[in-house]
Coordinates of C-alpha atoms in Angstrom, one line a residue:
M1 CA -25.8 19.2 22.1
Q2 CA -22.0 18.4 22.1
K3 CA -20.7 18.2 18.5
E4 CA -18.5 15.3 17.2
K5 CA -14.9 16.1 17.0
K6 CA -14.1 13.8 14.1
F7 CA -13.4 15.7 10.8
I8 CA -16.0 14.7 8.2
S9 CA -15.8 14.9 4.4
L10 CA -18.7 14.9 2.1
V11 CA -17.9 13.8 -1.4
V12 CA -20.8 14.6 -3.8
Y13 CA -21.1 13.7 -7.4
L14 CA -22.4 16.3 -9.8
H15 CA -23.7 15.9 -13.3
D16 CA -26.3 18.2 -14.6
V17 CA -28.4 18.4 -11.4
E18 CA -29.2 22.0 -11.2
D19 CA -32.8 21.4 -10.2
Y20 CA -31.8 19.4 -7.1
I21 CA -28.5 20.8 -5.8
E22 CA -30.0 23.5 -3.7
Y23 CA -32.5 21.1 -2.1
F24 CA -29.7 18.7 -1.4
L25 CA -27.7 21.4 0.4
D26 CA -30.6 22.7 2.4
K27 CA -31.1 19.2 3.8
I28 CA -27.7 17.9 4.3
L29 CA -25.5 20.9 5.3
P30 CA -27.6 21.9 8.6
I31 CA -27.3 18.3 9.8
C32 CA -23.6 18.3 9.4
D33 CA -23.2 21.8 11.0
S34 CA -25.3 20.9 13.9
H35 CA -23.6 17.5 14.7
F36 CA -19.9 18.0 13.6
Q37 CA -17.3 20.6 14.7
E38 CA -15.6 20.6 11.3
F39 CA -16.4 19.3 8.0
E40 CA -15.6 19.8 4.3
M41 CA -17.5 19.2 1.1
V42 CA -15.8 18.0 -2.0
C43 CA -18.0 18.3 -5.1
V44 CA -17.0 16.5 -8.3
D45 CA -18.1 18.2 -11.4
D46 CA -18.3 15.4 -14.0
G47 CA -18.6 17.5 -17.1
C48 CA -21.8 19.4 -16.1
T49 CA -23.4 21.2 -19.0
D50 CA -26.0 23.2 -17.1
D51 CA -25.8 25.6 -14.2
T52 CA -25.2 23.0 -11.4
V53 CA -21.8 24.5 -10.4
E54 CA -22.8 28.0 -10.6
K55 CA -25.9 27.3 -8.4
L56 CA -23.5 25.6 -6.1
R57 CA -21.2 28.6 -5.8
T58 CA -24.1 31.0 -5.5
Y59 CA -25.6 29.0 -2.6
I60 CA -22.3 28.7 -0.8
E61 CA -21.7 32.5 -1.0
K62 CA -25.3 33.5 -0.2
N63 CA -25.6 31.3 2.9
Q64 CA -22.0 32.0 4.0
I65 CA -21.2 28.3 4.5
K66 CA -18.3 28.0 6.9
A67 CA -17.2 24.5 5.8
M68 CA -14.3 24.1 3.3
V69 CA -15.8 23.5 -0.1
N70 CA -13.7 22.2 -2.9
V71 CA -15.0 21.8 -6.5
V72 CA -13.1 19.2 -8.6
H73 CA -13.6 19.6 -12.3
M74 CA -13.1 16.5 -14.4
S75 CA -11.5 17.3 -17.7
F76 CA -14.3 15.6 -19.5
F77 CA -17.3 13.3 -18.6
Q78 CA -15.8 10.2 -17.0
G79 CA -18.8 8.6 -15.2
L80 CA -19.6 8.1 -11.5
E81 CA -16.9 5.6 -10.4
S82 CA -13.9 7.6 -11.8
S83 CA -15.3 10.8 -10.6
M84 CA -16.0 9.6 -7.1
N85 CA -12.7 8.0 -6.7
A86 CA -11.1 11.3 -7.8
G87 CA -13.1 13.1 -5.0
R88 CA -12.5 10.4 -2.3
D89 CA -8.7 10.6 -3.1
I90 CA -8.6 14.3 -2.1
A91 CA -10.9 14.1 0.8
I92 CA -9.1 14.5 4.1
G93 CA -11.7 13.6 6.7
D94 CA -11.5 10.9 9.3
F95 CA -14.8 9.6 7.9
V96 CA -16.0 10.2 4.3
Y97 CA -19.6 10.3 3.3
E98 CA -20.1 9.3 -0.4
F99 CA -23.2 10.7 -2.3
D100 CA -23.5 9.2 -5.7
D101 CA -26.2 11.6 -6.4
V102 CA -28.1 14.5 -4.8
F103 CA -31.6 13.2 -4.7
V104 CA -32.8 13.2 -1.0
D105 CA -35.6 10.8 -0.5
Y106 CA -34.7 10.1 3.2
E107 CA -34.8 12.0 6.4
P108 CA -31.6 14.0 6.8
E109 CA -31.1 12.4 10.3
L110 CA -30.2 9.2 8.4
L111 CA -26.7 10.7 8.0
I112 CA -26.2 10.6 11.8
Q113 CA -27.7 7.0 12.0
V114 CA -25.1 5.7 9.7
Y115 CA -22.4 7.6 11.5
E116 CA -23.5 6.1 14.8
K117 CA -23.6 2.6 13.2
L118 CA -19.9 3.2 12.0
L119 CA -18.9 4.0 15.5
E120 CA -20.2 0.6 16.6
G121 CA -17.3 -1.0 14.9
N122 CA -18.0 -1.0 11.2
D123 CA -15.7 0.6 8.6
I124 CA -18.4 1.0 5.9
V125 CA -22.0 1.7 6.5
A126 CA -24.4 2.3 3.6
A127 CA -28.0 3.5 3.4
R128 CA -30.5 2.1 0.9
S129 CA -34.1 2.6 0.1
K130 CA -36.6 -0.1 0.6
G131 CA -38.4 1.1 -2.6
K132 CA -38.7 -0.9 -5.9
L133 CA -35.9 -1.2 -8.3
R134 CA -36.0 -0.8 -12.1
L135 CA -35.9 -4.1 -13.9
S136 CA -32.6 -3.0 -15.5
S137 CA -31.1 -2.5 -12.1
K138 CA -32.3 -5.8 -10.8
L139 CA -30.8 -7.6 -13.8
F140 CA -27.5 -5.8 -13.3
Y141 CA -27.2 -6.7 -9.7
A142 CA -28.1 -10.3 -10.4
L143 CA -25.8 -10.7 -13.2
Y144 CA -22.9 -9.0 -11.5
N145 CA -23.4 -11.1 -8.3
C146 CA -23.6 -14.3 -10.3
T147 CA -20.5 -13.6 -12.4
S148 CA -18.3 -11.9 -9.9
R149 CA -15.6 -14.0 -8.1
A150 CA -15.9 -11.7 -5.0
K151 CA -17.5 -13.3 -1.9
G152 CA -19.7 -10.3 -1.0
K153 CA -22.7 -9.4 -2.9
I154 CA -23.6 -5.9 -3.9
G155 CA -26.9 -4.0 -4.2
P156 CA -28.5 -0.6 -4.5
E157 CA -27.2 2.1 -2.2
T158 CA -28.3 5.7 -1.6
F159 CA -25.1 7.0 0.1
R160 CA -22.5 5.5 2.4
I161 CA -19.9 6.5 5.0
V162 CA -16.4 5.1 4.8
S163 CA -13.7 5.1 7.6
R164 CA -10.2 6.4 6.9
R165 CA -9.0 2.8 7.6
A166 CA -11.1 1.4 4.8
I167 CA -9.9 4.1 2.4
N168 CA -6.2 3.2 3.2
R169 CA -7.1 -0.5 2.9
I170 CA -8.5 0.0 -0.6
K171 CA -5.4 2.0 -1.7
S172 CA -3.1 -0.5 -0.4
M173 CA -4.9 -3.3 -2.4
G174 CA -3.4 -1.6 -5.6
Q175 CA -5.8 -3.0 -8.0
Y176 CA -8.6 -1.3 -10.0
I177 CA -12.2 -2.5 -9.6
P178 CA -14.8 -0.7 -11.6
Y179 CA -17.4 -0.7 -8.7
R180 CA -16.7 0.8 -5.3
K181 CA -19.5 -1.2 -3.8
A182 CA -17.7 -4.4 -4.7
V183 CA -14.4 -3.1 -3.4
Y184 CA -15.9 -2.1 0.0
M185 CA -17.9 -5.3 0.2
N186 CA -14.7 -7.4 -0.3
C187 CA -12.0 -5.4 1.4
G188 CA -12.1 -7.6 4.5
L189 CA -13.5 -4.9 6.9
K190 CA -16.7 -5.0 8.7
N191 CA -19.7 -3.3 6.9
D192 CA -23.3 -2.8 7.5
T193 CA -26.4 -1.4 5.8
I194 CA -29.4 0.7 7.0
A195 CA -32.6 0.3 5.0
Y196 CA -35.1 3.1 5.1
E197 CA -38.6 3.9 3.7
S198 CA -38.3 6.3 0.8
K199 CA -40.1 9.6 1.3
D200 CA -40.4 10.0 -2.4
K201 CA -40.3 6.7 -4.3
D202 CA -40.4 8.6 -7.6
A203 CA -37.2 10.2 -6.7
R204 CA -35.1 7.0 -6.3
V205 CA -35.8 4.2 -8.5
K206 CA -32.3 3.2 -9.2

């Protein structure tokens, strides 16, 4: 199989996920290695208080991962949005995968499906589980969509891939919006979503 020549970045949010990080790497890295000639991983340590980062480093060394791996240490716990924005800002890929968490309740091949959907003319493609949402999440999205002045509606997403053009568009907007989902949905570029059946519905009820 001929590997894709586009350079890919994986931006991964980390906050006290020592029990899940190795499984995530086991599932995601082989797919990237088999489909892309080059890729990097930018891991954002948002104030981890457990052994997440140490397990990450041990895994990279033990398995001799050839990809570039950068760990960004936030000075203190800043939350998902600020951390992922920081990771995305230093990513250099033509396309950037954003993993807001490391729970894998999907088949790893889904990464390639969203990539191929992006190549069809989209600039942002998200993957979302068909599983049930917590009541608090339903209320949040309903309230946000009702009160937001933006045209596009947001909803739950597991991970997404974003083109460099979309990233540049967002930076050029020069305004801070607290939710990346809302920015992507309303940046004026084409986007799509792939829904999947969760392999482990208890792993993702967000």
